[in-house]
XYZ file of C-alpha atoms in Angstrom:
244
model
C 35.340 1.534 154.171
C 32.657 -0.837 152.903
C 31.553 1.758 150.374
C 35.123 2.094 149.082
C 35.456 -1.693 148.745
C 32.097 -1.873 146.976
C 33.072 0.870 144.513
C 36.422 -0.828 143.842
C 34.783 -4.214 143.212
C 32.137 -2.602 141.016
C 34.660 -0.700 138.898
C 36.924 -3.734 138.590
C 34.028 -5.964 137.590
C 32.801 -3.389 135.073
C 36.269 -3.092 133.545
C 36.630 -6.864 133.238
C 33.183 -7.238 131.722
C 33.909 -4.565 129.125
C 37.341 -5.991 128.292
C 38.079 -8.067 125.265
C 38.368 -11.566 126.720
C 39.975 -14.555 125.018
C 39.073 -17.757 126.875
C 40.930 -20.263 124.713
C 43.498 -20.208 121.918
C 44.585 -23.519 120.305
C 48.286 -22.656 120.215
C 50.409 -25.250 122.011
C 54.043 -24.967 123.088
C 56.097 -27.696 124.750
C 59.253 -27.109 126.784
C 61.736 -29.706 128.005
C 64.280 -28.460 130.565
C 67.246 -29.932 132.379
C 70.250 -28.740 134.303
C 72.265 -28.739 137.489
C 71.971 -26.753 140.715
C 74.713 -26.061 143.219
C 73.878 -25.061 146.807
C 76.337 -23.501 149.219
C 76.894 -25.425 152.439
C 75.115 -22.967 154.732
C 71.822 -22.475 156.508
C 69.050 -25.051 156.763
C 68.914 -26.262 153.169
C 68.254 -30.048 152.857
C 70.394 -30.070 149.725
C 73.724 -29.814 151.585
C 75.612 -32.650 153.255
C 78.015 -30.805 155.556
C 81.089 -31.923 153.618
C 81.347 -29.778 150.498
C 81.219 -26.050 149.828
C 79.026 -26.522 146.764
C 76.667 -29.501 146.676
C 75.321 -30.396 143.214
C 71.896 -31.687 142.287
C 70.217 -32.207 138.927
C 66.704 -31.560 137.670
C 64.493 -32.018 134.647
C 61.000 -30.753 133.824
C 58.304 -30.596 131.168
C 55.879 -27.727 130.482
C 52.722 -27.670 128.368
C 51.645 -24.117 127.602
C 48.897 -22.272 125.793
C 48.124 -18.523 125.928
C 45.415 -19.140 128.562
C 46.596 -22.363 130.179
C 49.772 -24.028 131.369
C 50.749 -27.206 133.203
C 54.248 -28.269 134.210
C 56.009 -30.796 136.376
C 59.576 -31.623 137.285
C 61.897 -33.589 139.547
C 65.111 -32.750 141.374
C 67.669 -35.231 142.695
C 70.546 -34.686 145.104
C 72.671 -36.900 147.344
C 70.012 -37.038 150.076
C 66.786 -35.789 148.509
C 64.169 -36.368 145.856
C 61.772 -33.559 144.908
C 58.678 -33.617 142.753
C 56.698 -30.529 141.847
C 53.720 -29.853 139.581
C 51.637 -26.777 138.873
C 48.847 -25.658 136.591
C 46.859 -22.483 136.003
C 44.063 -21.277 133.791
C 44.179 -17.535 133.147
C 42.037 -16.008 130.382
C 43.545 -13.176 128.359
C 42.210 -9.614 128.689
C 42.992 -6.824 126.201
C 45.615 -9.109 124.578
C 48.043 -8.197 127.378
C 46.741 -9.251 130.788
C 46.202 -12.822 132.009
C 44.132 -13.269 135.178
C 43.146 -16.623 136.615
C 43.596 -19.319 139.233
C 46.032 -22.166 139.678
C 47.564 -24.623 142.101
C 51.069 -25.917 142.878
C 51.957 -29.201 144.563
C 55.387 -30.175 145.925
C 56.781 -33.326 147.525
C 60.214 -33.622 149.184
C 61.729 -36.820 150.586
C 64.944 -36.652 152.636
C 66.414 -40.165 152.910
C 65.098 -41.928 156.054
C 64.585 -38.732 158.068
C 61.396 -37.029 156.853
C 59.166 -36.136 153.957
C 56.973 -33.105 153.408
C 54.200 -32.040 151.085
C 53.125 -28.543 150.091
C 50.041 -27.364 148.268
C 49.559 -23.783 147.109
C 46.234 -22.785 145.500
C 46.159 -19.159 144.437
C 45.486 -16.411 141.910
C 47.815 -15.757 138.972
C 48.482 -12.587 136.981
C 50.654 -11.851 133.954
C 51.108 -8.626 132.020
C 52.938 -8.984 128.707
C 54.278 -6.355 126.344
C 56.627 -6.565 123.392
C 59.764 -6.053 125.491
C 58.617 -6.850 129.034
C 56.467 -9.182 131.110
C 55.435 -9.255 134.764
C 54.142 -12.469 136.337
C 52.769 -12.652 139.884
C 50.917 -15.196 141.971
C 49.512 -14.948 145.500
C 48.775 -18.269 147.187
C 47.410 -19.928 150.281
C 50.223 -22.190 151.503
C 49.570 -25.452 153.379
C 52.482 -27.687 154.459
C 52.354 -31.058 156.172
C 55.438 -32.982 157.263
C 56.162 -36.403 158.712
C 59.373 -36.878 160.736
C 60.051 -40.581 161.069
C 61.791 -40.322 164.462
C 58.685 -38.913 166.165
C 55.841 -40.122 163.922
C 54.613 -42.484 166.673
C 53.846 -39.474 168.886
C 53.306 -36.736 166.299
C 52.131 -38.261 163.013
C 52.008 -34.938 161.172
C 53.346 -31.439 161.598
C 51.184 -28.928 159.761
C 51.650 -25.263 158.919
C 49.558 -22.669 157.118
C 51.056 -19.607 155.541
C 51.035 -17.182 152.608
C 53.130 -17.437 149.464
C 53.932 -14.684 146.950
C 56.019 -14.766 143.799
C 56.727 -11.953 141.324
C 58.973 -12.112 138.257
C 60.046 -9.240 135.993
C 61.386 -10.260 132.587
C 62.965 -8.094 129.898
C 63.406 -9.272 126.296
C 66.744 -7.748 125.302
C 68.077 -7.885 121.735
C 66.602 -10.657 119.619
C 67.865 -13.646 121.568
C 68.613 -12.502 125.121
C 66.179 -12.473 128.062
C 67.007 -11.053 131.488
C 64.794 -11.506 134.542
C 64.576 -10.786 138.247
C 62.344 -12.476 140.819
C 61.336 -11.845 144.437
C 59.382 -14.642 146.065
C 58.677 -16.488 149.288
C 59.216 -19.852 147.585
C 61.002 -21.351 144.600
C 60.244 -24.367 142.425
C 61.914 -26.854 144.789
C 62.137 -24.907 148.077
C 59.078 -24.023 150.142
C 59.716 -22.130 153.354
C 57.080 -20.416 155.442
C 56.431 -16.707 154.933
C 58.601 -14.627 155.083
C 61.819 -16.344 153.962
C 62.346 -14.506 150.686
C 64.218 -15.652 147.606
C 66.033 -13.090 145.479
C 66.833 -14.483 142.052
C 68.308 -13.049 138.886
C 69.045 -14.854 135.657
C 69.314 -14.761 131.894
C 68.834 -17.082 128.947
C 70.043 -17.022 125.358
C 67.866 -18.379 122.569
C 69.443 -20.255 119.668
C 67.906 -21.719 116.523
C 65.506 -24.649 116.562
C 64.118 -23.720 119.998
C 67.310 -24.372 121.948
C 67.864 -22.148 125.017
C 70.705 -22.045 127.538
C 70.870 -19.929 130.674
C 71.976 -19.398 134.245
C 70.358 -18.220 137.479
C 71.740 -16.953 140.768
C 69.591 -17.194 143.899
C 70.023 -16.145 147.538
C 67.624 -16.749 150.409
C 67.096 -15.303 153.874
C 65.196 -16.628 156.901
C 62.855 -14.531 159.107
C 63.538 -11.393 157.125
C 60.597 -9.576 158.707
C 62.215 -9.815 162.158
C 65.420 -8.578 163.772
C 66.765 -12.137 163.633
C 66.970 -12.155 159.839
C 69.846 -14.332 158.636
C 71.355 -15.553 155.387
C 70.223 -19.088 154.585
C 71.838 -20.250 151.385
C 72.998 -19.389 147.896
C 72.168 -21.387 144.786
C 73.526 -21.387 141.239
C 71.574 -22.997 138.396
C 72.800 -23.846 134.909
C 70.166 -25.110 132.501
C 69.202 -25.810 128.933
C 65.733 -25.887 127.349
C 64.197 -27.149 124.143
C 61.011 -25.366 123.036
C 58.911 -26.902 120.305
């Protein structure tokens, strides 16, 4: 087994060393995004209030992107919650198609006077891009720490360690239409322990002057690896973006 691992590492290292590598390209793209999300009143989502079938929240974000580097942050507001999330990754370009690198994501959620939690996810990032298709994947170490105000005198922090995985397939259809599908154990504003998978599909339509509008549909399950798997919640997102 050790010999097989050694051969694999050797071949992979040789291939990367012989690849055409682009470490930095001074091409900058900015993206401003905003929209609304609507969660169904089910499961354990903190974004529902027990009174409405669909509970709205709003979000906005900014992304700075280069071919080998990106950084983005955003906030989400609902009746009871405030979310902040930020992520960055550096991934050099190989063979003009494959990005491989490392990055980190940070998330903060505050739920009124009940609790707040923080999540940090350092990991490895991959992206394969072609003319009509792209595949983006990250695999992360997931650390969560939470403070519940009612018991903080006795238990200051609740901590959990887990694994996080996210994979997105995107197809560039026609000249202005993109369609994508994602399977992940977390989303931008929801971080559950492995394995509570998100299944998301969406599309966006590109107009002139960098304007984009789109929609996403997301469902999530809890404990899907066990016999007690159950439906958690459904989420609909409507958004617009300005790329410049």
